[in-house]
XYZ file of C-alpha atoms in Angstrom:
33
model
C -21.913 24.928 -5.221
C -22.033 22.148 -7.767
C -19.433 22.587 -10.500
C -20.228 19.296 -12.200
C -17.762 16.530 -12.891
C -13.970 16.965 -13.000
C -12.229 16.594 -16.342
C -8.534 15.734 -16.703
C -6.620 17.842 -19.238
C -3.136 16.309 -19.656
C -1.744 19.152 -21.812
C -1.858 21.750 -19.005
C 1.675 22.590 -17.847
C 0.716 24.822 -14.903
C -2.434 26.228 -13.355
C -2.313 29.200 -11.004
C -5.348 30.492 -9.154
C -4.728 33.453 -6.906
C -6.009 36.694 -5.494
C -2.674 38.514 -5.457
C -0.931 40.199 -8.393
C 2.437 38.459 -8.029
C 4.424 35.757 -6.286
C 6.949 36.710 -3.599
C 9.747 37.634 -6.010
C 7.560 39.929 -8.099
C 6.723 37.406 -10.840
C 3.393 38.574 -12.284
C 1.030 35.601 -12.175
C -2.424 37.250 -11.999
C -1.744 40.922 -12.834
C -5.439 41.848 -13.072
C -6.390 40.328 -9.709
């Protein structure tokens, strides 16, 4: 898979990629996963 070149985006505070609906404490990170 070739996704092209990486681009830095300095204004991003946090990036979460996941396949679960929440972190361990129940915090909803990706509720539609």
